[in-house]
Every structure is written in C-alpha cells, then in structure tokens.
Tab-separated table of C-alpha atoms in Angstrom:
chain	number	residue	atom	x	y	z
A	1	UNK	CA	23.154	35.701	134.237
A	2	UNK	CA	23.271	38.683	131.886
A	3	UNK	CA	25.213	38.981	128.652
A	4	UNK	CA	27.447	42.014	127.890
A	5	UNK	CA	24.544	43.752	126.118
A	6	UNK	CA	22.312	43.416	129.177
A	7	UNK	CA	20.183	40.497	127.962
A	8	UNK	CA	19.486	37.535	130.213
A	9	UNK	CA	20.011	33.983	129.016
A	10	UNK	CA	16.251	33.625	128.538
A	11	UNK	CA	16.166	36.804	126.444
A	12	UNK	CA	18.976	35.492	124.238
A	13	UNK	CA	17.121	32.220	123.649
A	14	UNK	CA	13.947	34.120	122.798
A	15	UNK	CA	15.876	36.335	120.388
A	16	UNK	CA	17.353	33.244	118.705
A	17	UNK	CA	13.892	31.721	118.350
A	18	UNK	CA	12.526	34.978	116.913
A	19	UNK	CA	15.415	35.107	114.442
A	20	UNK	CA	14.506	31.705	113.004
A	21	UNK	CA	10.722	31.974	113.293
A	22	UNK	CA	9.231	32.443	109.807
A	23	UNK	CA	12.753	32.466	108.304
A	24	UNK	CA	12.036	31.088	104.800
A	25	UNK	CA	15.019	28.748	104.751
A	26	UNK	CA	14.293	27.368	108.220
A	27	UNK	CA	10.689	26.807	107.128
A	28	UNK	CA	11.913	25.012	104.006
A	29	UNK	CA	14.158	22.672	106.019
A	30	UNK	CA	11.216	21.784	108.269
A	31	UNK	CA	8.875	21.154	105.348
A	32	UNK	CA	11.523	19.103	103.581
A	33	UNK	CA	11.945	16.775	106.561
A	34	UNK	CA	8.265	15.874	106.536
A	35	UNK	CA	8.023	15.676	102.755
A	36	UNK	CA	11.126	13.475	102.570
A	37	UNK	CA	9.607	10.876	104.914
A	38	UNK	CA	6.344	10.580	102.975
A	39	UNK	CA	8.035	10.057	99.601
A	40	UNK	CA	10.701	7.768	101.026
A	41	UNK	CA	8.001	5.469	102.375
A	42	UNK	CA	6.564	5.037	98.882
A	43	UNK	CA	9.733	3.274	97.679
A	44	UNK	CA	11.648	2.043	100.708
A	45	UNK	CA	9.158	-0.750	101.465
A	46	UNK	CA	9.658	-2.545	98.131
A	47	UNK	CA	13.155	-3.671	99.045
A	48	UNK	CA	11.923	-5.156	102.367
A	49	UNK	CA	9.155	-7.380	100.958
A	50	UNK	CA	11.068	-10.692	101.390
A	51	UNK	CA	12.030	-9.808	104.971
A	52	UNK	CA	8.457	-8.846	105.890
A	53	UNK	CA	7.086	-12.063	104.392
A	54	UNK	CA	9.426	-14.255	106.439
A	55	UNK	CA	9.267	-12.128	109.585
A	56	UNK	CA	5.461	-11.992	109.737
A	57	UNK	CA	4.650	-15.274	108.027
A	58	UNK	CA	2.684	-13.253	105.462
A	59	UNK	CA	1.729	-14.166	101.915
A	60	UNK	CA	2.990	-12.158	98.947
A	61	UNK	CA	-0.520	-10.753	98.432
A	62	UNK	CA	-0.687	-9.510	102.032
A	63	UNK	CA	2.778	-7.994	101.800
A	64	UNK	CA	1.946	-6.182	98.568
A	65	UNK	CA	-0.966	-4.580	100.413
A	66	UNK	CA	1.613	-3.051	102.752
A	67	UNK	CA	2.726	-1.081	99.690
A	68	UNK	CA	-0.734	-0.556	98.187
A	69	UNK	CA	-2.539	0.518	101.359
A	70	UNK	CA	-0.214	3.485	101.850
A	71	UNK	CA	-0.413	4.623	98.232
A	72	UNK	CA	-4.197	4.280	98.098
A	73	UNK	CA	-4.813	6.358	101.240
A	74	UNK	CA	-2.383	9.010	100.017
A	75	UNK	CA	-3.946	9.173	96.537
A	76	UNK	CA	-7.556	9.249	97.734
A	77	UNK	CA	-7.211	11.976	100.381
A	78	UNK	CA	-4.667	14.436	99.038
A	79	UNK	CA	-7.123	16.836	97.316
A	80	UNK	CA	-9.270	16.908	100.467
A	81	UNK	CA	-6.186	17.588	102.609
A	82	UNK	CA	-5.230	20.545	100.416
A	83	UNK	CA	-8.679	22.026	101.000
A	84	UNK	CA	-8.511	21.377	104.754
A	85	UNK	CA	-5.257	23.333	104.824
A	86	UNK	CA	-7.071	26.352	103.399
A	87	UNK	CA	-9.822	25.982	105.996
A	88	UNK	CA	-7.740	25.474	109.130
A	89	UNK	CA	-4.311	26.786	108.148
A	90	UNK	CA	-1.501	24.844	106.428
A	91	UNK	CA	0.699	24.720	109.542
A	92	UNK	CA	-2.069	23.035	111.533
A	93	UNK	CA	-2.598	20.377	108.862
A	94	UNK	CA	1.153	19.894	108.366
A	95	UNK	CA	1.640	19.337	112.108
A	96	UNK	CA	-1.358	16.995	112.289
A	97	UNK	CA	-0.013	15.018	109.341
A	98	UNK	CA	3.418	14.727	110.975
A	99	UNK	CA	1.880	13.498	114.237
A	100	UNK	CA	-0.320	10.904	112.503
A	101	UNK	CA	2.530	9.733	110.254
A	102	UNK	CA	4.999	9.403	113.147
A	103	UNK	CA	2.576	7.498	115.388
A	104	UNK	CA	1.635	5.208	112.495
A	105	UNK	CA	5.357	4.569	111.867
A	106	UNK	CA	5.621	3.280	115.445
A	107	UNK	CA	2.617	1.051	114.750
A	108	UNK	CA	4.260	-0.281	111.577
A	109	UNK	CA	7.546	-0.986	113.313
A	110	UNK	CA	5.882	-2.853	116.192
A	111	UNK	CA	3.155	-4.627	114.159
A	112	UNK	CA	2.693	-8.228	115.372
A	113	UNK	CA	1.159	-9.465	112.113
A	114	UNK	CA	0.383	-8.628	108.507
A	115	UNK	CA	-3.126	-7.263	109.204
A	116	UNK	CA	-1.862	-4.835	111.841
A	117	UNK	CA	0.951	-3.718	109.533
A	118	UNK	CA	-1.450	-3.054	106.627
A	119	UNK	CA	-3.766	-1.052	108.928
A	120	UNK	CA	-0.842	1.026	110.233
A	121	UNK	CA	0.338	1.652	106.674
A	122	UNK	CA	-3.111	2.972	105.718
A	123	UNK	CA	-2.958	5.375	108.691
A	124	UNK	CA	0.538	6.366	107.569
A	125	UNK	CA	-0.926	7.212	104.162
A	126	UNK	CA	-3.551	9.411	105.835
A	127	UNK	CA	-0.781	11.313	107.650
A	128	UNK	CA	1.189	11.709	104.424
A	129	UNK	CA	-1.916	13.022	102.630
A	130	UNK	CA	-2.510	15.601	105.367
A	131	UNK	CA	0.986	17.075	105.256
A	132	UNK	CA	2.061	16.765	101.613
A	133	UNK	CA	-0.070	19.520	99.970
A	134	UNK	CA	0.773	21.961	102.765
A	135	UNK	CA	4.447	21.986	101.741
A	136	UNK	CA	3.833	23.814	98.454
A	137	UNK	CA	1.295	26.146	100.069
A	138	UNK	CA	3.768	27.245	102.728
A	139	UNK	CA	6.637	27.641	100.241
A	140	UNK	CA	4.463	29.923	98.096
A	141	UNK	CA	3.484	31.886	101.216
A	142	UNK	CA	6.932	32.464	102.754
A	143	UNK	CA	9.130	32.878	99.660
A	144	UNK	CA	8.866	35.884	97.344
A	145	UNK	CA	8.335	35.059	93.675
A	146	UNK	CA	11.935	35.995	92.775
A	147	UNK	CA	13.357	33.366	95.174
A	148	UNK	CA	10.678	30.724	94.793
A	149	UNK	CA	12.564	28.888	92.052
A	150	UNK	CA	15.545	28.229	94.312
A	151	UNK	CA	13.220	27.085	97.097
A	152	UNK	CA	11.381	24.770	94.736
A	153	UNK	CA	14.789	23.532	93.604
A	154	UNK	CA	15.578	22.394	97.131
A	155	UNK	CA	12.058	20.951	97.460
A	156	UNK	CA	12.512	19.117	94.161
A	157	UNK	CA	15.917	17.896	95.255
A	158	UNK	CA	14.302	16.390	98.346
A	159	UNK	CA	11.575	14.778	96.198
A	160	UNK	CA	14.107	13.234	93.814
A	161	UNK	CA	16.422	12.136	96.616
A	162	UNK	CA	13.609	10.486	98.594
A	163	UNK	CA	12.219	8.659	95.568
A	164	UNK	CA	15.560	7.405	94.284
A	165	UNK	CA	17.282	6.702	97.620
A	166	UNK	CA	14.505	4.456	98.948
A	167	UNK	CA	16.057	1.230	97.604
A	168	UNK	CA	19.537	2.219	98.843
A	169	UNK	CA	18.514	3.239	102.362
A	170	UNK	CA	16.041	0.361	102.594
A	171	UNK	CA	18.693	-2.133	101.560
A	172	UNK	CA	21.106	-0.847	104.212
A	173	UNK	CA	18.507	-0.969	106.984
A	174	UNK	CA	17.136	-4.398	106.026
A	175	UNK	CA	20.637	-5.866	105.737
A	176	UNK	CA	21.905	-4.446	109.050
A	177	UNK	CA	19.139	-3.949	111.628
A	178	UNK	CA	16.063	-5.573	110.065
A	179	UNK	CA	12.979	-4.568	108.102
A	180	UNK	CA	11.136	-2.998	111.068
A	181	UNK	CA	13.646	-0.151	111.085
A	182	UNK	CA	12.518	1.120	107.690
A	183	UNK	CA	9.505	2.402	109.681
A	184	UNK	CA	11.074	3.143	113.066
A	185	UNK	CA	13.700	5.399	111.464
A	186	UNK	CA	10.852	7.844	110.767
A	187	UNK	CA	10.189	8.427	114.470
A	188	UNK	CA	13.152	10.705	115.388
A	189	UNK	CA	12.815	12.544	112.068
A	190	UNK	CA	9.087	13.056	112.614
A	191	UNK	CA	9.545	14.289	116.193
A	192	UNK	CA	12.268	16.737	115.113
A	193	UNK	CA	10.108	18.040	112.256
A	194	UNK	CA	7.108	18.415	114.593
A	195	UNK	CA	9.121	20.460	117.101
A	196	UNK	CA	10.528	22.669	114.328
A	197	UNK	CA	7.047	23.189	112.882
A	198	UNK	CA	5.893	25.065	115.984
A	199	UNK	CA	9.215	26.888	116.341
A	200	UNK	CA	9.765	28.253	112.840
A	201	UNK	CA	6.717	27.731	110.564
A	202	UNK	CA	4.316	30.707	110.541
A	203	UNK	CA	0.674	30.039	111.384
A	204	UNK	CA	-1.004	31.370	108.247
A	205	UNK	CA	-4.710	31.593	108.901
A	206	UNK	CA	-7.524	32.187	106.387
A	207	UNK	CA	-8.777	35.776	106.401
A	208	UNK	CA	-12.404	34.665	106.418
A	209	UNK	CA	-14.567	31.646	107.178
A	210	UNK	CA	-14.534	29.019	104.429
A	211	UNK	CA	-17.094	26.410	103.425
A	212	UNK	CA	-16.367	22.689	103.358
A	213	UNK	CA	-17.661	20.770	100.349
A	214	UNK	CA	-18.590	17.413	101.910
A	215	UNK	CA	-20.201	16.058	98.720
A	216	UNK	CA	-17.102	16.930	96.703
A	217	UNK	CA	-14.844	15.301	99.313
A	218	UNK	CA	-16.832	12.056	99.244
A	219	UNK	CA	-17.008	11.946	95.437
A	220	UNK	CA	-13.314	12.746	94.911
A	221	UNK	CA	-12.151	10.303	97.602
A	222	UNK	CA	-14.310	7.470	96.257
A	223	UNK	CA	-13.331	8.143	92.624
A	224	UNK	CA	-9.615	8.271	93.406
A	225	UNK	CA	-9.802	5.141	95.551
A	226	UNK	CA	-11.627	3.142	92.838
A	227	UNK	CA	-9.289	4.290	90.065
A	228	UNK	CA	-6.106	3.826	92.104
A	229	UNK	CA	-7.168	0.404	93.413
A	230	UNK	CA	-8.278	-0.798	89.969
A	231	UNK	CA	-5.049	0.265	88.266
A	232	UNK	CA	-2.838	-0.968	91.085
A	233	UNK	CA	-4.469	-4.370	91.564
A	234	UNK	CA	-5.723	-5.013	88.017
A	235	UNK	CA	-2.854	-7.286	87.052
A	236	UNK	CA	-3.265	-9.313	90.247
A	237	UNK	CA	-6.918	-10.002	89.397
A	238	UNK	CA	-6.231	-10.565	85.650
A	239	UNK	CA	-8.258	-7.432	84.795
A	240	UNK	CA	-11.449	-9.371	85.472
A	241	UNK	CA	-15.042	-8.138	85.534
A	242	UNK	CA	-14.731	-6.841	89.100
A	243	UNK	CA	-11.717	-4.665	88.274
A	244	UNK	CA	-13.361	-3.356	85.096
A	245	UNK	CA	-16.515	-2.500	87.065
A	246	UNK	CA	-14.443	-0.728	89.704
A	247	UNK	CA	-12.624	1.350	87.074
A	248	UNK	CA	-15.927	2.213	85.398
A	249	UNK	CA	-17.396	3.254	88.759
A	250	UNK	CA	-14.316	5.374	89.478
A	251	UNK	CA	-14.584	7.076	86.085
A	252	UNK	CA	-18.315	7.725	86.602
A	253	UNK	CA	-17.706	9.249	90.044
A	254	UNK	CA	-14.871	11.357	88.631
A	255	UNK	CA	-17.269	12.772	86.007
A	256	UNK	CA	-19.911	13.359	88.701
A	257	UNK	CA	-17.272	15.111	90.830
A	258	UNK	CA	-16.269	17.450	87.987
A	259	UNK	CA	-19.913	18.287	87.236
A	260	UNK	CA	-20.457	18.983	90.937
A	261	UNK	CA	-17.370	21.209	90.983
A	262	UNK	CA	-18.624	23.145	87.948
A	263	UNK	CA	-21.789	24.023	89.855
A	264	UNK	CA	-19.733	25.162	92.882
A	265	UNK	CA	-17.222	27.446	91.190
A	266	UNK	CA	-18.710	30.473	92.973
A	267	UNK	CA	-18.820	28.650	96.347
A	268	UNK	CA	-15.219	27.638	97.088
A	269	UNK	CA	-14.818	24.369	95.163
A	270	UNK	CA	-12.232	21.715	95.899
A	271	UNK	CA	-10.861	22.266	92.364
A	272	UNK	CA	-11.065	25.908	91.286
A	273	UNK	CA	-11.305	25.770	87.493
A	274	UNK	CA	-9.656	29.220	87.418
A	275	UNK	CA	-6.349	27.439	88.063
A	276	UNK	CA	-6.522	25.845	84.608
A	277	UNK	CA	-6.766	29.223	82.899
A	278	UNK	CA	-3.070	29.498	83.712
A	279	UNK	CA	-1.395	27.627	80.859
A	280	UNK	CA	1.740	26.971	82.879
A	281	UNK	CA	-0.166	25.319	85.741
A	282	UNK	CA	-2.130	23.158	83.302
A	283	UNK	CA	0.893	22.031	81.285
A	284	UNK	CA	3.051	21.376	84.350
A	285	UNK	CA	0.280	19.369	86.007
A	286	UNK	CA	0.163	17.162	82.904
A	287	UNK	CA	3.967	16.893	82.948
A	288	UNK	CA	3.974	15.831	86.622
A	289	UNK	CA	1.821	12.824	85.738
A	290	UNK	CA	3.950	11.897	82.728
A	291	UNK	CA	7.239	12.130	84.645
A	292	UNK	CA	5.802	9.948	87.448
A	293	UNK	CA	4.885	7.289	84.876
A	294	UNK	CA	8.375	7.487	83.334
A	295	UNK	CA	10.192	7.187	86.671
A	296	UNK	CA	8.335	3.985	87.567
A	297	UNK	CA	8.873	2.770	83.997
A	298	UNK	CA	12.632	2.810	84.593
A	299	UNK	CA	13.159	2.094	88.302
A	300	UNK	CA	10.860	-0.931	88.663
A	301	UNK	CA	12.241	-3.156	85.846
A	302	UNK	CA	15.834	-1.995	86.321
A	303	UNK	CA	15.766	-2.812	90.037
A	304	UNK	CA	14.382	-6.286	89.266
A	305	UNK	CA	17.070	-6.797	86.600
A	306	UNK	CA	19.865	-5.907	89.028
A	307	UNK	CA	18.654	-8.419	91.609
A	308	UNK	CA	17.159	-11.257	89.564
A	309	UNK	CA	19.552	-11.269	86.576
A	310	UNK	CA	22.852	-9.899	87.913
A	311	UNK	CA	22.247	-11.481	91.330
A	312	UNK	CA	23.012	-8.332	93.342
A	313	UNK	CA	21.839	-8.124	96.936
A	314	UNK	CA	19.240	-5.533	97.929
A	315	UNK	CA	21.899	-3.209	99.310
A	316	UNK	CA	24.148	-3.514	96.250
A	317	UNK	CA	21.234	-2.928	93.879
A	318	UNK	CA	20.345	0.190	95.865
A	319	UNK	CA	23.939	1.431	95.673
A	320	UNK	CA	23.922	1.110	91.877
A	321	UNK	CA	21.075	3.639	91.873
A	322	UNK	CA	22.773	5.901	94.449
A	323	UNK	CA	24.782	8.048	91.960
A	324	UNK	CA	21.518	9.120	90.349
A	325	UNK	CA	20.221	10.338	93.721
A	326	UNK	CA	23.413	12.232	94.520
A	327	UNK	CA	23.505	14.039	91.174
A	328	UNK	CA	19.800	14.881	91.398
A	329	UNK	CA	20.283	16.268	94.907
A	330	UNK	CA	23.203	18.436	93.770
A	331	UNK	CA	21.629	19.751	90.579
A	332	UNK	CA	18.131	20.515	91.924
A	333	UNK	CA	18.744	23.931	93.564
A	334	UNK	CA	20.773	25.169	90.570
A	335	UNK	CA	18.031	24.069	88.186
A	336	UNK	CA	15.480	26.031	90.209
A	337	UNK	CA	17.701	29.116	90.052
A	338	UNK	CA	18.141	28.749	86.297
A	339	UNK	CA	14.369	28.468	85.894
A	340	UNK	CA	13.952	31.778	87.743
A	341	UNK	CA	16.563	33.489	85.608
A	342	UNK	CA	16.102	32.036	82.130
A	343	UNK	CA	12.700	30.343	82.238
A	344	UNK	CA	11.812	26.765	83.057
A	345	UNK	CA	11.056	25.552	79.519
A	346	UNK	CA	14.649	25.086	78.404
A	347	UNK	CA	15.832	23.612	81.702
A	348	UNK	CA	12.953	21.122	81.559
A	349	UNK	CA	13.640	20.170	77.947
A	350	UNK	CA	17.308	19.582	78.814
A	351	UNK	CA	16.294	17.444	81.802
A	352	UNK	CA	13.833	15.360	79.777
A	353	UNK	CA	16.501	14.811	77.105
A	354	UNK	CA	19.078	13.707	79.711
A	355	UNK	CA	16.644	11.369	81.432
A	356	UNK	CA	15.662	9.787	78.104
A	357	UNK	CA	19.324	9.419	77.110
A	358	UNK	CA	20.100	7.736	80.438
A	359	UNK	CA	17.251	5.236	79.992
A	360	UNK	CA	18.379	4.387	76.456
A	361	UNK	CA	21.967	3.952	77.687
A	362	UNK	CA	20.875	1.604	80.488
A	363	UNK	CA	18.865	-0.495	78.026
A	364	UNK	CA	21.796	-0.692	75.588
A	365	UNK	CA	24.320	-1.610	78.291
A	366	UNK	CA	22.109	-4.247	79.943
A	367	UNK	CA	23.102	-7.833	79.152
A	368	UNK	CA	22.827	-11.107	81.117
A	369	UNK	CA	26.324	-10.647	82.582
A	370	UNK	CA	26.978	-6.865	82.545
A	371	UNK	CA	29.201	-5.641	85.382
A	372	UNK	CA	27.288	-3.363	87.767
A	373	UNK	CA	29.786	-0.495	87.441
A	374	UNK	CA	29.100	-0.255	83.707
A	375	UNK	CA	25.780	1.417	84.585
A	376	UNK	CA	27.299	4.266	86.635
A	377	UNK	CA	27.700	6.761	83.725
A	378	UNK	CA	24.119	6.110	82.608
A	379	UNK	CA	22.701	6.531	86.134
A	380	UNK	CA	24.632	9.798	86.482
A	381	UNK	CA	22.894	11.053	83.337
A	382	UNK	CA	19.453	10.014	84.652
A	383	UNK	CA	20.225	11.837	87.921
A	384	UNK	CA	21.130	14.967	85.973
A	385	UNK	CA	17.842	14.664	84.121
A	386	UNK	CA	15.763	14.252	87.288
A	387	UNK	CA	17.554	17.189	88.915
A	388	UNK	CA	16.706	19.407	85.941
A	389	UNK	CA	13.057	18.284	85.860
A	390	UNK	CA	11.624	18.191	89.379
A	391	UNK	CA	12.423	21.729	90.578
A	392	UNK	CA	11.490	23.723	87.425
A	393	UNK	CA	8.346	21.621	87.029
A	394	UNK	CA	7.106	22.626	90.493
A	395	UNK	CA	8.304	26.216	90.130
A	396	UNK	CA	6.525	26.825	86.831
A	397	UNK	CA	3.346	25.117	88.042
A	398	UNK	CA	3.071	27.406	91.070
A	399	UNK	CA	4.662	30.589	89.660
A	400	UNK	CA	1.418	32.454	88.926
A	401	UNK	CA	-0.869	30.697	91.415
A	402	UNK	CA	-2.296	33.229	93.927
A	403	UNK	CA	-1.581	32.344	97.574
A	404	UNK	CA	-5.268	31.742	98.407
A	405	UNK	CA	-5.396	28.979	95.749
A	406	UNK	CA	-2.017	27.436	96.607
A	407	UNK	CA	-3.551	24.656	98.721
A	408	UNK	CA	-5.914	23.571	95.953
A	409	UNK	CA	-3.125	23.802	93.354
A	410	UNK	CA	-0.766	21.721	95.508
A	411	UNK	CA	-3.465	19.111	96.132
A	412	UNK	CA	-4.162	18.760	92.404
A	413	UNK	CA	-0.452	18.627	91.560
A	414	UNK	CA	0.302	15.951	94.130
A	415	UNK	CA	-2.787	13.915	93.229
A	416	UNK	CA	-1.707	13.807	89.598
A	417	UNK	CA	1.776	12.791	90.765
A	418	UNK	CA	0.367	9.853	92.749
A	419	UNK	CA	-2.017	8.750	90.011
A	420	UNK	CA	0.901	8.907	87.552
A	421	UNK	CA	2.892	6.606	89.821
A	422	UNK	CA	-0.015	4.157	90.039
A	423	UNK	CA	-0.540	4.227	86.251
A	424	UNK	CA	3.214	3.798	85.688
A	425	UNK	CA	3.428	0.826	88.042
A	426	UNK	CA	0.361	-0.812	86.463
A	427	UNK	CA	1.528	-0.198	82.879
A	428	UNK	CA	5.117	-1.336	83.332
A	429	UNK	CA	3.992	-4.290	85.475
A	430	UNK	CA	1.613	-5.521	82.780
A	431	UNK	CA	4.212	-4.973	80.031
A	432	UNK	CA	6.938	-6.646	82.081
A	433	UNK	CA	4.935	-9.773	82.853
A	434	UNK	CA	3.525	-10.099	79.345
A	435	UNK	CA	6.874	-9.714	77.564
A	436	UNK	CA	8.746	-11.936	80.040
A	437	UNK	CA	6.218	-14.741	79.547
A	438	UNK	CA	6.522	-14.386	75.757
A	439	UNK	CA	10.343	-14.417	75.879
A	440	UNK	CA	10.441	-17.458	78.175
A	441	UNK	CA	8.013	-19.277	75.861
A	442	UNK	CA	10.647	-19.167	73.104
A	443	UNK	CA	12.983	-21.324	75.216
A	444	UNK	CA	15.368	-18.597	76.400
A	445	UNK	CA	16.986	-18.765	79.805
A	446	UNK	CA	15.541	-16.467	82.483
A	447	UNK	CA	18.519	-14.070	82.341
A	448	UNK	CA	18.347	-13.712	78.548
A	449	UNK	CA	14.551	-13.428	78.576
A	450	UNK	CA	14.486	-10.754	81.304
A	451	UNK	CA	17.221	-8.744	79.592
A	452	UNK	CA	15.234	-8.760	76.354
A	453	UNK	CA	12.165	-7.717	78.341
A	454	UNK	CA	14.097	-4.815	79.880
A	455	UNK	CA	15.003	-3.611	76.378
A	456	UNK	CA	11.302	-3.599	75.467
A	457	UNK	CA	10.012	-1.972	78.663
A	458	UNK	CA	12.535	0.879	78.239
A	459	UNK	CA	10.490	2.054	75.243
A	460	UNK	CA	7.574	2.996	77.533
A	461	UNK	CA	9.311	5.702	79.653
A	462	UNK	CA	11.128	7.103	76.597
A	463	UNK	CA	7.821	7.570	74.735
A	464	UNK	CA	6.227	9.109	77.827
A	465	UNK	CA	9.130	11.546	78.199
A	466	UNK	CA	8.806	12.488	74.509
A	467	UNK	CA	5.159	13.344	75.209
A	468	UNK	CA	6.366	15.395	78.165
A	469	UNK	CA	8.745	17.339	75.912
A	470	UNK	CA	5.829	18.142	73.595
A	471	UNK	CA	3.860	19.409	76.600
A	472	UNK	CA	6.826	21.594	77.640
A	473	UNK	CA	6.717	23.431	74.317
A	474	UNK	CA	3.397	24.958	75.449
A	475	UNK	CA	5.019	26.537	78.522
A	476	UNK	CA	4.998	30.343	78.622
A	477	UNK	CA	8.350	32.017	79.264
A	478	UNK	CA	7.919	34.389	82.213
A	479	UNK	CA	11.326	36.001	81.556
A	480	UNK	CA	10.122	37.655	78.327
A	481	UNK	CA	7.598	39.735	80.220
A	482	UNK	CA	10.241	40.761	82.744
A	483	UNK	CA	12.687	41.708	79.999
A	484	UNK	CA	10.038	43.771	78.248
A	485	UNK	CA	9.069	45.522	81.493
A	486	UNK	CA	12.684	46.345	82.367
A	487	UNK	CA	13.680	47.520	78.881
A	488	UNK	CA	14.357	51.318	78.803
A	489	UNK	CA	11.818	53.432	76.939
A	490	UNK	CA	13.478	54.737	73.742
A	491	UNK	CA	14.034	58.491	73.567
A	492	UNK	CA	11.919	60.321	70.977
A	493	UNK	CA	13.576	60.891	67.616
A	494	UNK	CA	14.885	64.450	67.072
A	495	UNK	CA	12.467	65.091	64.240
A	496	UNK	CA	9.524	63.992	66.328
A	497	UNK	CA	10.684	66.160	69.224
A	498	UNK	CA	11.000	69.221	66.908
A	499	UNK	CA	7.537	68.598	65.518
A	500	UNK	CA	6.136	68.756	69.019
C-alpha cells in the first residue's frame, strides 16, 4: 500500500529509522538505558542482602561478595574497556557490554546457590565495564560542544537517579516479587537498549589501525584489582598482614603501570598523559573521586540509621531517600545548560554547598526517635546538590578533550569514580564500626549510640566536599574566552585615525 506521497509502507518505516539514526537525543536515550542499569546494580543489591541470605542459605560473607564481585570487575577493567572502544569502535563495545550484562542478569536471577550468583555478578561487572566508558565517548562524538552540557546534564541526571534510587526500587522489588527480580528486571531494559543501539547509535570507527598495550592492560587490571579488593575487604580481615601486602602490591603495580605508560606516550598508551595538561580534566577527575567518597559517606550510614534505629522497612527507608533522587533528576539537565552558558565552576560550588548543607541538616535532625518525614527538607537539599554537581562535573571534564582521546578520558574518569566509591565505603565502614563500638562501650543503648555515631560520620563527607570546593576553584572558566572572542573590536579613536 502506498501513502499519499507515493511511498510504500516499507519506505515510510525506512524513512522513520533514518530520521532517528544518529539523532543525538535518541543516541542519548539509548546510552542512558545501559548506563542506568550498571549504576543501579551497584546500589540495588544492598537492600536485598537479607533476602538473598535466607533464599540461598548463604553466609553474610558470601552475600557481601555478591556486592564486591561486581564492583571489583567493574573497577579493574574499565580503563581497558575504554581503550578497546577506541580500537574496535564504541558502539561495538557498548553493544557487547549490554549483551554480556543482560545475559549475566539472567544468570543472577536464576542462580541456584551463592557461588553461582557471585560468578554471575562478576560477569555482570565485566559487561558493565565494557559499556560504561563508551557512553561518554559517544556523547562527545554526537553532540556539538555548544549542546554537550545539556547532554551531560541528562547523563548526570541518570547517574544520580540510578545511584540514589537503588534502595527505593530494590525495596519495592524485594517486598513485592522477591530478591531475584532485582536482577531479572534488567533483562527487558537490556534487550530494548540492545535493539536501539543498532537502530540509532552511529558506528564510529577508528580512522587507522591502533595498537593494543597488553602489558599495560595486565598491570592496570592487576593494580586496580589489588587496591579495590584490599580497600573493600580490609575491614573484614581486620587490616591484617595479607591485606597490607595486597595494598602494597597494588601500589607497586600502579607505579610500574605509570612508568610503563610514560615510556609508551608516543605509542598509543592506555592513559595519554596529554589529557592531564588540560587543567579542567585534571581537576574534575579529582572531584569525581571526592564526590564518590562523599556520597557513600552519607548514604551508607544514613540508610543503616533509618532501618536499624528508626525501624523502617527496606521499602520505607528507600522512599525516604526518594525525594533526593527526584530533585536530582529534575535539576540535572538545567545544571548542564547553566554550565554551558555561565561556566561550571559556580554551578559546582553551589551544588557542593547544597550537598554539604543537606548532610549537616540530616545529622542535626537525626535522633533516636525522629519522625521519618522530618528528613524530607534535608534530602531535597541533598538532591539539589547532587543535581548541580554530576552534570557540570562531567561536562567540564570532557569539554576540551579531543574526540580521539574521549575513550581514554572516559575510562580514567569512571575508574576514579569507582575507586572513590570503594575508598568511601571502606573509610565510612571503618569509622562507623569503630565509633559505634566506642559509643556502645560507654553503656548507651544501641539507638543512642548509633545516632551519636551518625553525627560523627557526617563529618567525613562534609570535609571531603570542602576539599572538592577547593579543587573547583582551580577550574578554568570557558565562558571568558567566548566573551572575549565575541566582543566587538573597538573603533579607532578619531585622533589616531587622523594621524594615519
């Protein structure tokens, strides 16, 4: 059947496909679906730990490895995955990551025992590592610089929403259909994202053949694994000789990796040192790590307080954090636009101030019998802060990065993000356990002791955010250059004109 303009139904479908193929906003939606799943799975599992323990007959140590295995695989492989995207094309790696992640999600949801679940989670982490760095690379490639801030705003909104909504969505799923669905819910999303990838995402291929640095891959993967494992599991093993040796080995391999990279700067290194000549990339990479530490420094103890002191269920505790997610999701795109127009420094400083103020407010409000709704204004302020931080942070980091280095830059940025999360979890975990034991030793009840501990642990993220604000002061304002370039050239003075 033909349409009034003479096109067949097949022609109309092809025209529709062509309209959306390589459309920047369609590409962004596709990338966001995949990125959302990988970040959601970092936090959604925590709320399901009791259900997994009873359902699988697993020990707490085994169940914690369900969390750790994913994070370790993601942390160790993300720099390598960024480089593989440059070698074989970011769309290819993004699609491969989606396929691996989706299949592993099926394995997680159907796992008959703890060992099978841990193995599937490690494979899930591999899939997440493959796709995550490709998101920034493709955004840089398909969006012009003038619109990149808005795109990064949406990307940042997705990052904030996934991180903060994990407890809420996890609580709903665990309470209604069971813990296995926190993994199985990924399957339809992954399949939809995979189909869209081949429909709308352009296949950007390298212009020439690239080399693969196998030695660098092995050194970076081993160093990141040792450091991430040591920091993540140190408290469990009382920071014994084995953990200290592992951290020392990780540090030694990290130094060896950097020395190896210095020798390869003219032969396509995994980490091009030229990236760090850009002050904005360097400062924003540092800020990414600091913000990751701060986010864990708030969410982990506050979530425990809501459940263990106020006695809220998993779903109710997640809903207390929901306003923060909603505000962050709403503010993110506007923050990215403001960063494009006025510069990211001031938006970031405002976001860091709001996030710090929200943490202080939560700590001041917290008491052994505080009503849950008393925290809503404070969580709204933290959501505003996160919304003003995530998008400009990514935008300013990638603003001056040339497209051929975008994969490496994204890999570095995301690696620092993951290491920051591991450091934050280790630091706040050690502080939490140490202070709680000291408070309980004075004879206080658990509720009073944990509340006092929460007041102390709140100092950590506030200090880290203050360090982040100091880092932000080093950020260069790109809008000054644009204003200077667009300023009209003054007409010559009459006297000068007469003299000529």
